[in-house]
XYZ file of C-alpha atoms in Angstrom:
530
model
C 126.884 109.662 82.261
C 125.884 112.731 84.218
C 126.954 112.859 87.838
C 125.095 113.767 90.992
C 125.961 116.828 92.988
C 128.276 114.839 95.266
C 130.077 113.359 92.310
C 128.437 109.972 92.425
C 127.167 108.469 89.198
C 123.561 108.052 88.453
C 121.955 111.492 88.363
C 120.661 113.041 85.193
C 119.947 116.738 85.488
C 120.031 120.022 83.720
C 123.388 121.803 84.044
C 123.926 123.883 87.148
C 127.046 125.692 88.284
C 125.779 126.320 91.797
C 127.822 124.783 94.624
C 126.238 121.885 96.457
C 125.742 123.910 99.628
C 123.776 126.567 97.728
C 121.505 123.958 96.174
C 120.956 122.383 99.596
C 120.291 125.821 101.104
C 117.638 126.488 98.449
C 115.909 123.170 99.167
C 116.012 123.764 102.919
C 114.533 127.265 102.464
C 111.671 125.888 100.372
C 111.008 123.316 103.084
C 111.229 126.118 105.666
C 108.298 127.889 104.006
C 106.113 124.869 104.735
C 107.537 124.351 108.233
C 107.024 127.996 109.170
C 103.479 128.084 107.797
C 102.746 124.938 109.752
C 103.586 126.568 113.080
C 102.564 130.229 112.957
C 98.860 129.657 113.602
C 99.353 128.070 117.022
C 100.521 131.212 118.788
C 97.630 133.230 117.347
C 94.893 130.795 118.412
C 93.778 132.745 121.512
C 93.567 135.961 119.441
C 91.744 134.158 116.628
C 89.288 132.695 119.125
C 88.502 136.135 120.498
C 88.346 137.972 117.149
C 86.270 135.382 115.276
C 84.263 134.022 118.235
C 85.714 130.579 117.583
C 84.961 127.478 119.615
C 87.746 125.136 120.768
C 86.835 122.802 117.905
C 87.029 125.714 115.432
C 90.507 126.482 116.762
C 91.480 122.816 116.397
C 90.458 122.918 112.727
C 92.341 126.161 112.099
C 95.439 124.673 113.702
C 95.203 121.405 111.793
C 94.014 122.804 108.437
C 97.503 123.266 107.007
C 98.562 119.777 108.101
C 95.341 118.425 106.609
C 96.043 119.843 103.147
C 99.673 118.809 103.277
C 99.200 115.297 104.629
C 96.330 114.490 102.273
C 98.328 115.409 99.175
C 101.980 114.459 99.721
C 101.787 110.855 98.529
C 100.014 111.773 95.319
C 102.068 114.847 94.581
C 105.324 113.065 95.402
C 104.553 110.604 92.593
C 103.521 113.446 90.267
C 106.873 115.100 90.894
C 108.748 111.868 90.186
C 107.073 111.631 86.799
C 106.490 115.179 85.538
C 109.258 117.183 87.177
C 110.124 117.699 90.820
C 111.601 121.154 90.409
C 108.606 122.472 88.456
C 106.260 121.211 91.171
C 108.498 122.714 93.841
C 108.361 126.141 92.202
C 104.601 125.980 91.665
C 103.920 125.037 95.282
C 106.224 127.716 96.686
C 104.562 130.374 94.540
C 101.116 129.191 95.643
C 101.986 129.826 99.289
C 101.675 133.575 98.706
C 97.980 133.966 97.735
C 96.787 131.485 100.361
C 98.789 133.315 103.049
C 97.103 136.550 101.987
C 93.666 134.920 102.136
C 94.364 133.543 105.632
C 95.562 136.936 106.858
C 92.299 138.653 105.949
C 89.889 135.747 106.471
C 86.506 137.087 107.707
C 85.516 133.848 109.469
C 86.950 130.614 110.817
C 85.479 128.769 107.823
C 87.397 130.909 105.330
C 90.508 130.731 107.481
C 90.266 126.944 107.576
C 89.918 126.758 103.781
C 92.894 129.093 103.326
C 94.967 126.900 105.611
C 93.977 123.773 103.705
C 94.832 125.474 100.395
C 98.210 126.542 101.723
C 98.806 122.959 102.835
C 97.999 121.655 99.355
C 100.587 124.046 97.890
C 103.084 122.840 100.456
C 102.232 119.309 99.323
C 103.623 120.281 95.920
C 106.836 121.789 97.272
C 107.701 119.986 100.482
C 108.005 116.354 99.312
C 110.087 117.379 96.310
C 112.734 118.973 98.535
C 113.610 115.654 100.188
C 113.220 113.824 96.867
C 115.805 116.141 95.304
C 118.142 115.796 98.284
C 117.918 112.020 97.939
C 118.462 112.149 94.171
C 121.394 114.584 94.275
C 123.343 113.021 97.159
C 124.180 109.438 98.100
C 125.851 107.490 100.882
C 127.042 109.386 103.937
C 126.716 112.693 102.076
C 122.985 112.021 101.762
C 122.700 111.214 105.471
C 124.398 114.505 106.379
C 122.254 116.475 103.926
C 119.069 114.900 105.297
C 120.216 115.696 108.844
C 120.538 119.379 107.928
C 117.235 119.326 106.008
C 115.443 117.663 108.936
C 117.017 119.639 111.769
C 116.830 123.104 110.221
C 113.307 122.464 108.948
C 112.109 121.413 112.383
C 113.859 124.422 113.908
C 111.922 126.746 111.595
C 108.740 125.105 112.857
C 109.835 125.836 116.414
C 111.008 129.398 115.666
C 107.751 130.287 113.930
C 105.839 130.958 117.156
C 108.484 133.455 118.330
C 108.238 135.482 115.134
C 104.445 135.193 115.200
C 104.350 136.299 118.827
C 106.297 139.464 118.091
C 104.124 140.283 115.077
C 100.995 139.910 117.213
C 102.250 142.624 119.548
C 102.388 145.035 116.617
C 99.508 144.019 114.345
C 96.262 142.027 114.175
C 95.977 138.250 114.380
C 96.073 137.781 110.601
C 99.558 139.266 110.344
C 101.114 135.961 111.439
C 100.156 134.451 108.079
C 102.113 137.139 106.228
C 105.408 136.086 107.820
C 106.153 133.431 105.241
C 105.606 135.618 102.180
C 109.099 137.241 102.082
C 110.712 133.840 102.756
C 108.582 132.201 100.047
C 109.562 134.824 97.465
C 113.269 134.545 98.320
C 113.174 130.725 98.299
C 111.280 130.753 94.999
C 113.872 132.948 93.272
C 116.829 130.998 94.680
C 115.335 127.632 93.745
C 114.534 128.909 90.247
C 118.195 129.853 89.753
C 120.123 126.993 91.354
C 118.031 123.804 91.585
C 118.492 121.419 88.602
C 115.400 120.872 86.486
C 115.472 117.075 86.182
C 117.204 114.613 88.481
C 116.667 110.853 88.107
C 112.964 111.235 87.393
C 110.712 108.325 86.567
C 109.189 107.604 83.155
C 106.452 105.398 84.607
C 102.819 106.581 84.438
C 101.241 107.997 87.584
C 98.432 106.081 89.258
C 95.983 108.977 89.422
C 93.129 106.857 90.789
C 95.347 105.723 93.637
C 96.306 109.345 94.215
C 92.691 110.480 94.537
C 91.934 107.600 96.911
C 94.937 108.536 99.084
C 93.678 112.132 99.318
C 90.206 110.981 100.374
C 91.628 108.482 102.864
C 93.955 110.843 104.723
C 91.689 113.894 104.536
C 88.645 112.045 105.864
C 90.665 110.434 108.646
C 91.978 113.755 109.956
C 88.563 115.432 109.772
C 86.857 112.533 111.560
C 89.315 112.761 114.450
C 88.764 116.496 114.785
C 84.971 116.255 114.847
C 84.712 113.476 117.427
C 84.245 115.932 120.303
C 81.224 117.635 118.757
C 77.961 116.369 120.269
C 75.747 116.676 117.196
C 78.079 115.464 114.454
C 77.422 111.722 114.640
C 76.113 111.502 111.073
C 79.007 113.516 109.644
C 81.553 111.442 111.562
C 79.891 108.220 110.394
C 80.086 109.420 106.778
C 83.757 110.330 107.183
C 84.570 106.973 108.759
C 82.752 105.301 105.879
C 84.862 107.264 103.395
C 88.020 106.216 105.274
C 87.044 102.544 105.101
C 85.976 102.617 101.443
C 88.899 104.760 100.278
C 91.366 102.742 102.357
C 90.118 99.435 100.993
C 90.057 100.770 97.450
C 93.556 102.204 97.808
C 95.036 98.927 99.055
C 93.342 96.868 96.338
C 94.378 99.342 93.659
C 98.020 99.342 94.772
C 98.177 95.554 94.866
C 96.584 95.062 91.450
C 97.962 97.833 89.255
C 101.227 97.283 87.391
C 102.538 100.740 88.324
C 101.279 101.532 91.825
C 101.377 105.014 93.240
C 102.498 103.549 96.559
C 104.246 100.198 96.262
C 102.923 98.293 99.261
C 105.556 95.609 98.789
C 108.256 98.232 99.252
C 106.326 99.779 102.126
C 106.302 96.352 103.856
C 110.094 96.431 104.175
C 111.015 96.745 107.863
C 113.391 99.628 107.193
C 110.469 101.449 105.549
C 107.282 100.894 107.523
C 108.855 101.003 110.973
C 110.723 104.200 110.093
C 107.475 105.668 108.740
C 105.573 104.962 111.957
C 108.500 106.123 114.092
C 108.685 109.452 112.305
C 104.918 109.901 112.479
C 104.985 109.619 116.263
C 108.084 111.784 116.728
C 107.073 114.695 114.508
C 103.472 114.430 115.644
C 104.678 114.759 119.218
C 106.457 118.004 118.379
C 103.416 119.531 116.686
C 101.055 118.341 119.407
C 103.262 119.742 122.171
C 103.531 123.098 120.393
C 99.782 123.243 119.799
C 98.730 122.615 123.400
C 101.714 124.433 124.870
C 101.001 127.728 123.166
C 97.486 127.814 124.593
C 98.691 126.661 128.020
C 101.277 129.430 128.274
C 98.905 132.188 127.181
C 95.692 131.001 128.811
C 96.990 129.499 132.054
C 100.355 131.135 132.731
C 99.354 134.482 131.249
C 102.340 134.745 128.896
C 102.269 137.370 126.179
C 102.396 136.148 122.593
C 106.094 137.070 122.400
C 106.923 135.285 125.636
C 104.955 132.207 124.547
C 106.767 132.130 121.214
C 110.150 132.613 122.870
C 109.423 129.829 125.331
C 109.721 127.288 122.511
C 113.286 128.361 121.640
C 114.921 125.620 123.748
C 113.209 123.103 121.467
C 114.718 124.720 118.390
C 118.127 124.848 120.070
C 117.899 121.152 120.920
C 117.019 120.235 117.333
C 119.737 122.383 115.743
C 122.421 121.089 118.108
C 121.514 117.432 117.808
C 120.300 116.919 114.226
C 123.726 117.187 112.491
C 125.232 114.857 115.100
C 122.464 112.327 114.609
C 123.930 111.633 111.152
C 127.151 110.488 112.826
C 125.184 108.289 115.215
C 123.323 106.682 112.315
C 126.578 105.846 110.511
C 128.229 104.516 113.685
C 125.393 102.787 115.522
C 122.557 102.499 113.027
C 119.062 103.955 112.743
C 117.506 101.712 115.389
C 119.675 102.901 118.272
C 119.479 106.527 117.152
C 115.687 106.509 116.873
C 115.278 104.836 120.272
C 117.552 107.462 121.829
C 115.270 110.142 120.437
C 112.204 108.417 121.866
C 113.723 108.503 125.351
C 114.074 112.288 125.184
C 110.566 112.847 123.807
C 109.106 110.628 126.531
C 110.993 112.631 129.158
C 109.626 115.848 127.639
C 106.023 114.661 127.900
C 106.564 113.534 131.496
C 107.795 117.025 132.361
C 104.684 118.517 130.727
C 102.367 116.103 132.517
C 103.872 116.496 135.974
C 105.347 120.000 136.085
C 103.230 122.174 133.767
C 100.895 123.367 136.502
C 98.826 126.516 136.998
C 101.684 128.379 138.680
C 104.663 126.738 136.941
C 107.928 128.682 136.615
C 109.560 128.952 133.205
C 112.254 126.324 133.706
C 109.917 123.285 133.378
C 108.378 124.861 130.261
C 111.780 125.353 128.653
C 112.984 121.935 129.822
C 109.970 120.171 128.339
C 110.489 121.765 124.945
C 114.257 121.197 125.027
C 113.805 117.482 125.689
C 111.257 117.108 122.891
C 113.519 119.101 120.549
C 116.501 116.851 121.271
C 114.323 113.797 120.696
C 113.085 115.073 117.346
C 116.626 116.038 116.334
C 117.871 112.536 117.126
C 115.013 110.574 115.555
C 114.193 112.716 112.514
C 117.343 111.951 110.525
C 117.299 108.132 110.828
C 113.563 108.012 110.125
C 113.863 110.020 106.893
C 117.179 108.481 105.842
C 115.899 104.935 106.261
C 112.881 105.679 104.087
C 114.906 107.112 101.209
C 117.444 104.303 101.469
C 114.713 101.677 101.118
C 113.649 102.641 97.568
C 115.459 103.085 94.236
C 116.263 106.687 93.402
C 113.692 106.780 90.560
C 110.926 106.152 93.137
C 112.315 108.410 95.814
C 109.160 110.522 95.586
C 107.342 107.689 97.339
C 109.892 107.764 100.160
C 109.966 111.544 100.384
C 106.173 111.658 100.338
C 106.147 109.191 103.225
C 108.793 111.205 105.083
C 106.643 114.298 104.693
C 103.574 112.302 105.658
C 105.362 111.514 108.922
C 105.439 115.204 109.743
C 102.121 116.183 108.290
C 99.920 113.212 109.096
C 101.703 112.801 112.417
C 101.149 116.480 113.160
C 97.550 116.377 111.970
C 96.694 113.244 113.954
C 98.515 114.233 117.134
C 97.131 117.780 117.030
C 93.682 116.374 116.332
C 93.915 113.846 119.175
C 95.440 116.389 121.544
C 92.868 118.978 120.511
C 89.951 116.575 120.847
C 91.054 115.444 124.300
C 91.757 119.029 125.333
C 88.326 120.195 124.154
C 86.556 117.231 125.718
C 88.393 117.567 129.024
C 87.867 121.322 129.110
C 84.154 121.093 128.383
C 83.618 118.253 130.866
C 85.472 120.075 133.633
C 83.486 123.287 133.100
C 80.232 121.348 133.173
C 81.276 119.556 136.349
C 82.312 122.786 138.075
C 79.038 124.480 137.166
C 76.912 121.563 138.381
C 78.764 121.442 141.704
C 78.639 125.208 142.250
C 76.143 126.604 144.784
C 75.262 129.229 142.146
C 74.518 126.629 139.463
C 70.879 127.687 139.216
C 71.955 131.208 138.248
C 73.922 130.010 135.202
C 71.733 130.080 132.105
C 72.046 127.524 129.327
C 73.441 130.195 127.000
C 76.100 131.218 129.499
C 77.050 127.597 130.185
C 77.399 126.936 126.456
C 79.674 129.970 126.093
C 81.784 128.852 129.047
C 82.146 125.349 127.603
C 82.906 126.601 124.111
C 86.544 127.581 124.704
C 88.849 129.474 127.024
C 88.234 132.589 124.924
C 84.511 132.107 125.425
C 85.021 131.964 129.183
C 87.079 135.157 129.101
C 84.294 136.884 127.179
C 81.807 135.877 129.878
C 84.242 137.059 132.564
C 84.435 140.476 130.897
C 80.629 140.633 130.793
C 80.287 139.797 134.493
C 83.291 141.441 136.202
C 81.954 140.601 139.653
C 82.524 136.923 138.830
C 85.593 137.400 136.631
C 88.106 135.833 139.025
C 85.966 132.741 139.591
C 85.269 132.293 135.881
C 88.924 132.686 134.873
C 90.070 130.330 137.619
C 87.508 127.740 136.536
C 88.593 128.041 132.902
C 92.233 127.538 133.848
C 91.366 124.494 135.919
C 89.337 123.124 133.018
C 92.167 123.696 130.550
C 94.600 121.849 132.809
C 92.131 118.971 133.088
C 92.045 118.699 129.303
C 95.756 119.045 128.638
C 96.572 116.242 131.100
C 94.692 113.838 128.849
C 96.561 115.211 125.833
C 99.979 114.614 127.407
C 98.974 111.123 128.540
C 98.001 110.257 124.971
C 101.382 111.568 123.808
C 103.165 109.333 126.317
C 101.156 106.327 125.138
C 101.997 107.053 121.482
C 105.720 107.390 122.262
C 105.796 104.107 124.187
C 104.032 102.255 121.376
C 106.332 103.773 118.752
C 109.445 102.891 120.744
C 108.236 99.306 121.158
C 107.734 98.963 117.391
C 111.254 100.235 116.688
C 112.825 98.010 119.340
C 111.068 94.865 118.123
C 110.803 95.242 114.345
C 113.547 97.581 113.081
C 116.698 95.657 112.037
C 119.970 96.100 113.867
C 122.872 98.033 112.343
C 124.577 95.359 110.227
C 121.302 93.938 108.974
C 120.055 97.434 108.165
C 123.108 98.110 105.985
C 122.680 94.777 104.202
C 119.018 95.486 103.478
C 119.629 99.028 102.198
C 122.357 97.740 99.883
C 120.035 95.028 98.582
C 117.217 97.506 97.923
C 119.297 99.589 95.486
C 119.769 98.740 91.792
C 123.260 97.491 90.867
C 125.771 100.320 90.430
C 124.136 102.749 92.871
C 124.844 103.651 96.475
C 122.145 103.953 99.087
């Protein structure tokens, strides 16, 4: 019998002479392409808004487009990889990142930019879930936990480091240059993965439920779009259609998975407490990171007046927190279990949001900015490993694509939902505050409907009006900052609520350490190690 990379029985793969650490490095680099692409748009949002005359809702869609494509496709493509070849799908998705990055860089409008971001996310949906699936298939036991800790921590750090690199690029080139950052990394990762990653590792021979896959794409995609459009005043019909698609696709997906002999997403497995609680926990944790980065980048540039480089560098404490803590979280999982480790992470994320809510003011110094990101980074580093490890340990290795797809869905759907909710609340709060300030101003009669619409559109729109009327520039900019702070308070409050709900679910429903080990052992076929 062929042996897995850690020497454990049970893996069948094409021969490879590459050391384990090189194979793991290749998988982490492929995942880094997706993580970096996920984050680079945030720092460029103010520049994109100015260059393409984008509204706040347009900017929300640009920011969430990549997550939309990724989250909508990971479940389906994870199953496709299990059946037809994970490594082939990984290579195809990594290669596809290049043309969509080029299209995003030279997009002539927000609509084209949004489509390029969605396309890039779909390519990441091919590559990203297969990286964790291969980690789970090639390693077992404590070696798997350590490998997942490195995969999770380094991947999240790339997401946090992306804004710094993007900020520097923006000082040298135009806004579209941020989307070119991933191309050299994608090419290098593609070549390395081609050389060292085994072609076939414990892949399934079961047929893929393609109908279930299409329904999952419609369900997740429509859900994310509906959330993003809720703040638009004249989109009631579109939102109603999207909600209808969510309900129909969701119902059809559940019925299909319960009735078919070979479900795409085994709902009976998903009902295991070590699976569904970990899935929800990861969704909240990773969504919190993406939501905080999304709002924070605009806060630092629009309110505090940071340059793009300074705004990108401000996130570094978050990356440091993740890199320092993620490898150690594997030890905590082995010693104390996933439940305690995840709850510890929630405490830090909650503290981070409280810092943002209370201390991120109009004249805040840097230390509360750095502290907020550091706390969130530590929380993600602590919670990411147990969330992903519990998912992969709850399914047999032949179906690990389902677990890896769910683990990726945590990041992508969590990021898409939290960014969408944060963005919707930010846009709604901003627009409402501007309207209130105009109506209460003694010069309200002088503000035309066109000017008011431009002021309410986005912070960039307000800056454009300020440049047009320099005699009122200080008042307009001050009002826009006040409006932004009114919106971001609602965003942080929603983040706090999500963290508290997620922590309660983990505390009540996730099994304690001994029971968790018993369940993971019972979920594996005889002769294998979870």
